[in-house]
Amino acid sequence: MIKAISFDADDTLWDFEKVMRHALGCALTEFHRLSPAAADRLTIEKMVAIRQRVGEELRGKVVNLEEVRLAAFKETLRHVGAPDDGLAVHLNAIYLKHRYDDMKFFDDTLPTLNALQGRYVLGLLSNGNSYPERCGLGGMFQFVVFAQDYGIEKPDPRLFEIAVSQSGCGKDEFLHVGDSLQSDVVGARRAGVRSVWLNRERRQNDMGILPDFEIVTLTALADICERFE
């Protein structure tokens, strides 16, 4: 019997890439207002590339993703010849505001969570930093496990074991749902819990990583859980 369900966050419950680029665009607009000549040398693609590079450089050194994002803004300003740590803090705040305030859930997210709430212990298990109270999901989850709080990332099975422990259920009563074969499915298998691969784009699985279940919409979760009743 399934008693607890953990969800990945980014690209499972919402489109992270879309809201991230939107928030960067808002920060770039503010930068252009304050320093148009320097801002003209930037694009969102350049900002994304700098964030990726900074993230790799800080991997294993800094685990707080907001600190990584701030470091990326500082590097971005240096990149365009306008170093200013105070401005970086300001732009980071603009980014974070829109990153959370303007987040849009996938159409099946809230109906699914509302249907499952009360019937199962629900939780978040994420390598990101989208804490539910900042995303309009306060009170929805009974447990929350974020990689940055533990200094390890999925697919490390220890994160899944922490989630199982926080759920108060056994591994055989636990189900994890996520969009990544490598992070979500591999991690769940290593921890000995069932996995559901959310394959919204109907991608071909040529990685040899087999989930227990594959779905294209979250609304299919209820049927999976009912199979174990």
Short mmCIF file of C-alpha atoms in Angstrom, two decimals:
data_model
loop_
_atom_site.label_atom_id
_atom_site.label_comp_id
_atom_site.label_asym_id
_atom_site.label_seq_id
_atom_site.Cartn_x
_atom_site.Cartn_y
_atom_site.Cartn_z
CA MET A 1 0.00 0.00 0.00
CA ILE A 2 1.30 3.45 -0.91
CA LYS A 3 1.11 5.88 2.00
CA ALA A 4 3.62 8.61 1.06
CA ILE A 5 4.49 10.35 -2.21
CA SER A 6 7.45 12.64 -2.77
CA PHE A 7 7.62 14.98 -5.74
CA ASP A 8 10.54 16.52 -7.51
CA ALA A 9 9.87 20.25 -7.94
CA ASP A 10 11.48 21.93 -10.96
CA ASP A 11 10.12 20.64 -14.28
CA THR A 12 7.80 18.28 -12.43
CA LEU A 13 5.39 20.70 -10.78
CA TRP A 14 6.32 23.77 -12.86
CA ASP A 15 8.42 24.78 -15.85
CA PHE A 16 11.64 25.96 -14.21
CA GLU A 17 13.39 27.00 -17.42
CA LYS A 18 10.51 29.28 -18.35
CA VAL A 19 10.24 31.07 -15.01
CA MET A 20 14.03 31.27 -14.65
CA ARG A 21 14.42 33.01 -18.01
CA HIS A 22 11.48 35.29 -17.24
CA ALA A 23 13.08 36.31 -13.93
CA LEU A 24 16.43 36.92 -15.62
CA GLY A 25 14.63 39.10 -18.15
CA CYS A 26 13.16 41.18 -15.33
CA ALA A 27 16.62 41.59 -13.79
CA LEU A 28 18.08 42.54 -17.17
CA THR A 29 15.34 45.15 -17.68
CA GLU A 30 16.22 46.69 -14.31
CA PHE A 31 19.93 46.63 -15.18
CA HIS A 32 19.16 48.37 -18.47
CA ARG A 33 17.23 51.06 -16.61
CA LEU A 34 20.17 51.71 -14.30
CA SER A 35 23.06 51.18 -16.72
CA PRO A 36 21.88 50.94 -20.32
CA ALA A 37 25.30 50.90 -21.98
CA ALA A 38 26.54 47.98 -19.89
CA ALA A 39 23.22 46.14 -20.14
CA ASP A 40 23.33 46.35 -23.93
CA ARG A 41 26.30 43.98 -23.80
CA LEU A 42 24.21 41.29 -22.13
CA THR A 43 21.63 38.77 -23.28
CA ILE A 44 19.67 36.23 -21.30
CA GLU A 45 21.67 33.49 -23.02
CA LYS A 46 24.90 35.02 -21.74
CA MET A 47 23.43 35.28 -18.25
CA VAL A 48 22.41 31.62 -18.33
CA ALA A 49 25.87 30.58 -19.53
CA ILE A 50 27.59 32.58 -16.78
CA ARG A 51 25.32 31.05 -14.13
CA GLN A 52 26.16 27.56 -15.39
CA ARG A 53 29.88 28.27 -15.34
CA VAL A 54 29.78 29.82 -11.87
CA GLY A 55 27.71 26.90 -10.62
CA GLU A 56 30.32 24.44 -11.84
CA GLU A 57 33.13 26.48 -10.29
CA LEU A 58 31.35 26.56 -6.92
CA ARG A 59 30.22 22.94 -6.95
CA GLY A 60 31.21 21.35 -3.68
CA LYS A 61 32.17 24.74 -2.20
CA VAL A 62 28.84 26.60 -1.99
CA VAL A 63 25.61 24.66 -1.66
CA ASN A 64 23.10 27.48 -1.13
CA LEU A 65 21.65 28.16 -4.57
CA GLU A 66 20.72 31.76 -3.81
CA GLU A 67 24.37 32.41 -2.96
CA VAL A 68 25.37 30.78 -6.24
CA ARG A 69 22.91 32.99 -8.12
CA LEU A 70 24.29 36.10 -6.39
CA ALA A 71 27.82 35.05 -7.32
CA ALA A 72 26.62 34.68 -10.91
CA PHE A 73 25.23 38.23 -10.93
CA LYS A 74 28.53 39.54 -9.58
CA GLU A 75 30.39 37.70 -12.33
CA THR A 76 27.89 38.95 -14.91
CA LEU A 77 28.58 42.56 -13.98
CA ARG A 78 32.33 41.96 -14.15
CA HIS A 79 31.82 40.35 -17.54
CA VAL A 80 30.32 43.57 -18.96
CA GLY A 81 32.91 45.80 -17.27
CA ALA A 82 30.58 47.15 -14.59
CA PRO A 83 31.57 45.40 -11.33
CA ASP A 84 29.31 46.50 -8.49
CA ASP A 85 28.49 44.13 -5.64
CA GLY A 86 25.67 46.35 -4.39
CA LEU A 87 24.03 46.32 -7.80
CA ALA A 88 24.49 42.55 -7.97
CA VAL A 89 22.58 42.21 -4.69
CA HIS A 90 19.81 44.43 -6.07
CA LEU A 91 19.53 42.50 -9.35
CA ASN A 92 19.56 39.21 -7.46
CA ALA A 93 16.64 40.43 -5.35
CA ILE A 94 14.73 41.39 -8.52
CA TYR A 95 15.44 37.96 -9.97
CA LEU A 96 14.32 36.10 -6.85
CA LYS A 97 11.12 38.11 -6.55
CA HIS A 98 10.01 37.21 -10.06
CA ARG A 99 11.46 33.70 -9.84
CA TYR A 100 8.96 32.92 -7.07
CA ASP A 101 6.10 35.40 -7.52
CA ASP A 102 5.62 34.67 -11.23
CA MET A 103 5.92 30.90 -11.09
CA LYS A 104 3.25 29.07 -13.10
CA PHE A 105 2.29 25.51 -12.25
CA PHE A 106 1.68 22.94 -14.92
CA ASP A 107 -2.06 22.53 -15.51
CA ASP A 108 -2.14 19.14 -13.78
CA THR A 109 -0.14 20.17 -10.69
CA LEU A 110 -2.73 21.70 -8.37
CA PRO A 111 -5.60 19.35 -9.33
CA THR A 112 -3.35 16.36 -8.63
CA LEU A 113 -1.95 17.66 -5.35
CA ASN A 114 -5.42 18.63 -4.14
CA ALA A 115 -6.80 15.21 -5.05
CA LEU A 116 -3.98 13.38 -3.24
CA GLN A 117 -3.81 15.62 -0.18
CA GLY A 118 -5.38 13.97 2.83
CA ARG A 119 -5.20 10.53 1.25
CA TYR A 120 -1.39 10.33 1.26
CA VAL A 121 1.53 11.94 3.05
CA LEU A 122 2.91 14.36 0.45
CA GLY A 123 6.41 15.78 0.26
CA LEU A 124 8.95 17.61 -1.88
CA LEU A 125 12.35 16.11 -2.67
CA SER A 126 14.38 18.48 -4.81
CA ASN A 127 17.86 19.53 -5.88
CA GLY A 128 16.49 23.06 -6.26
CA ASN A 129 15.46 25.76 -3.81
CA SER A 130 11.76 26.33 -4.53
CA TYR A 131 10.49 26.15 -0.97
CA PRO A 132 6.71 25.62 -1.02
CA GLU A 133 5.79 28.64 1.10
CA ARG A 134 7.53 30.87 -1.46
CA CYS A 135 5.72 29.27 -4.38
CA GLY A 136 2.11 29.35 -3.25
CA LEU A 137 2.18 25.79 -1.93
CA GLY A 138 2.46 26.47 1.78
CA GLY A 139 0.71 23.77 3.82
CA MET A 140 0.53 21.36 0.88
CA PHE A 141 3.41 19.09 1.96
CA GLN A 142 4.02 17.20 5.17
CA PHE A 143 7.77 16.86 4.56
CA VAL A 144 10.28 18.84 2.52
CA VAL A 145 13.80 17.69 1.62
CA PHE A 146 16.07 20.04 -0.32
CA ALA A 147 19.53 18.94 -1.39
CA GLN A 148 21.14 22.25 -0.47
CA ASP A 149 20.11 21.76 3.16
CA TYR A 150 22.10 18.53 3.37
CA GLY A 151 25.06 19.17 1.09
CA ILE A 152 24.24 16.21 -1.16
CA GLU A 153 22.21 15.91 -4.36
CA LYS A 154 19.95 13.42 -6.04
CA PRO A 155 20.61 10.69 -7.09
CA ASP A 156 22.36 10.22 -3.74
CA PRO A 157 20.13 7.64 -2.03
CA ARG A 158 20.66 9.32 1.33
CA LEU A 159 18.29 12.12 0.31
CA PHE A 160 15.57 9.60 -0.44
CA GLU A 161 16.20 7.85 2.85
CA ILE A 162 15.83 11.19 4.64
CA ALA A 163 12.52 11.74 2.84
CA VAL A 164 11.28 8.27 3.77
CA SER A 165 12.21 8.90 7.39
CA GLN A 166 10.44 12.27 7.44
CA SER A 167 7.32 10.76 5.90
CA GLY A 168 6.97 8.31 8.77
CA CYS A 169 6.35 5.48 6.31
CA GLY A 170 8.33 2.46 5.19
CA LYS A 171 10.23 2.20 1.91
CA ASP A 172 7.64 -0.23 0.57
CA GLU A 173 4.95 2.39 1.24
CA PHE A 174 6.82 5.23 -0.46
CA LEU A 175 6.61 6.50 -4.05
CA HIS A 176 8.81 9.15 -5.69
CA VAL A 177 7.75 11.14 -8.75
CA GLY A 178 10.10 13.15 -10.95
CA ASP A 179 11.01 14.12 -14.49
CA SER A 180 14.66 13.02 -14.44
CA LEU A 181 15.72 9.46 -15.09
CA GLN A 182 19.21 10.14 -13.77
CA SER A 183 18.30 12.08 -10.63
CA ASP A 184 14.85 10.83 -9.67
CA VAL A 185 14.61 7.28 -10.94
CA VAL A 186 18.21 6.25 -10.28
CA GLY A 187 18.14 7.79 -6.81
CA ALA A 188 14.88 6.11 -5.90
CA ARG A 189 16.12 2.72 -7.10
CA ARG A 190 19.35 3.07 -5.14
CA ALA A 191 17.33 3.87 -2.02
CA GLY A 192 14.98 0.95 -2.55
CA VAL A 193 11.79 2.92 -3.17
CA ARG A 194 9.39 2.87 -6.10
CA SER A 195 9.79 5.50 -8.80
CA VAL A 196 7.49 7.20 -11.28
CA TRP A 197 9.08 8.87 -14.29
CA LEU A 198 7.04 11.88 -15.39
CA ASN A 199 7.73 12.03 -19.11
CA ARG A 200 5.67 15.02 -20.22
CA GLU A 201 7.52 15.34 -23.53
CA ARG A 202 7.18 11.63 -24.33
CA ARG A 203 10.94 11.34 -24.70
CA GLN A 204 12.46 8.06 -25.75
CA ASN A 205 14.16 6.28 -22.87
CA ASP A 206 17.43 5.04 -24.36
CA MET A 207 19.44 5.23 -21.12
CA GLY A 208 18.72 1.76 -19.80
CA ILE A 209 17.23 3.26 -16.63
CA LEU A 210 13.89 1.64 -15.90
CA PRO A 211 11.35 3.34 -13.63
CA ASP A 212 8.65 1.33 -11.92
CA PHE A 213 6.07 3.45 -13.72
CA GLU A 214 6.05 6.00 -16.54
CA ILE A 215 3.37 8.66 -16.94
CA VAL A 216 2.89 11.70 -19.17
CA THR A 217 0.65 13.61 -16.77
CA LEU A 218 0.43 13.84 -13.00
CA THR A 219 -3.26 13.01 -13.13
CA ALA A 220 -2.27 9.37 -13.74
CA LEU A 221 -0.76 9.12 -10.26
CA ALA A 222 -4.01 8.33 -8.48
CA ASP A 223 -4.52 5.20 -10.57
CA ILE A 224 -0.99 4.00 -9.80
CA CYS A 225 -1.46 4.47 -6.07
CA GLU A 226 -4.81 2.69 -6.12
CA ARG A 227 -3.16 -0.42 -7.58
CA PHE A 228 -1.50 -0.98 -4.22
CA GLU A 229 -4.67 -0.71 -2.13
#
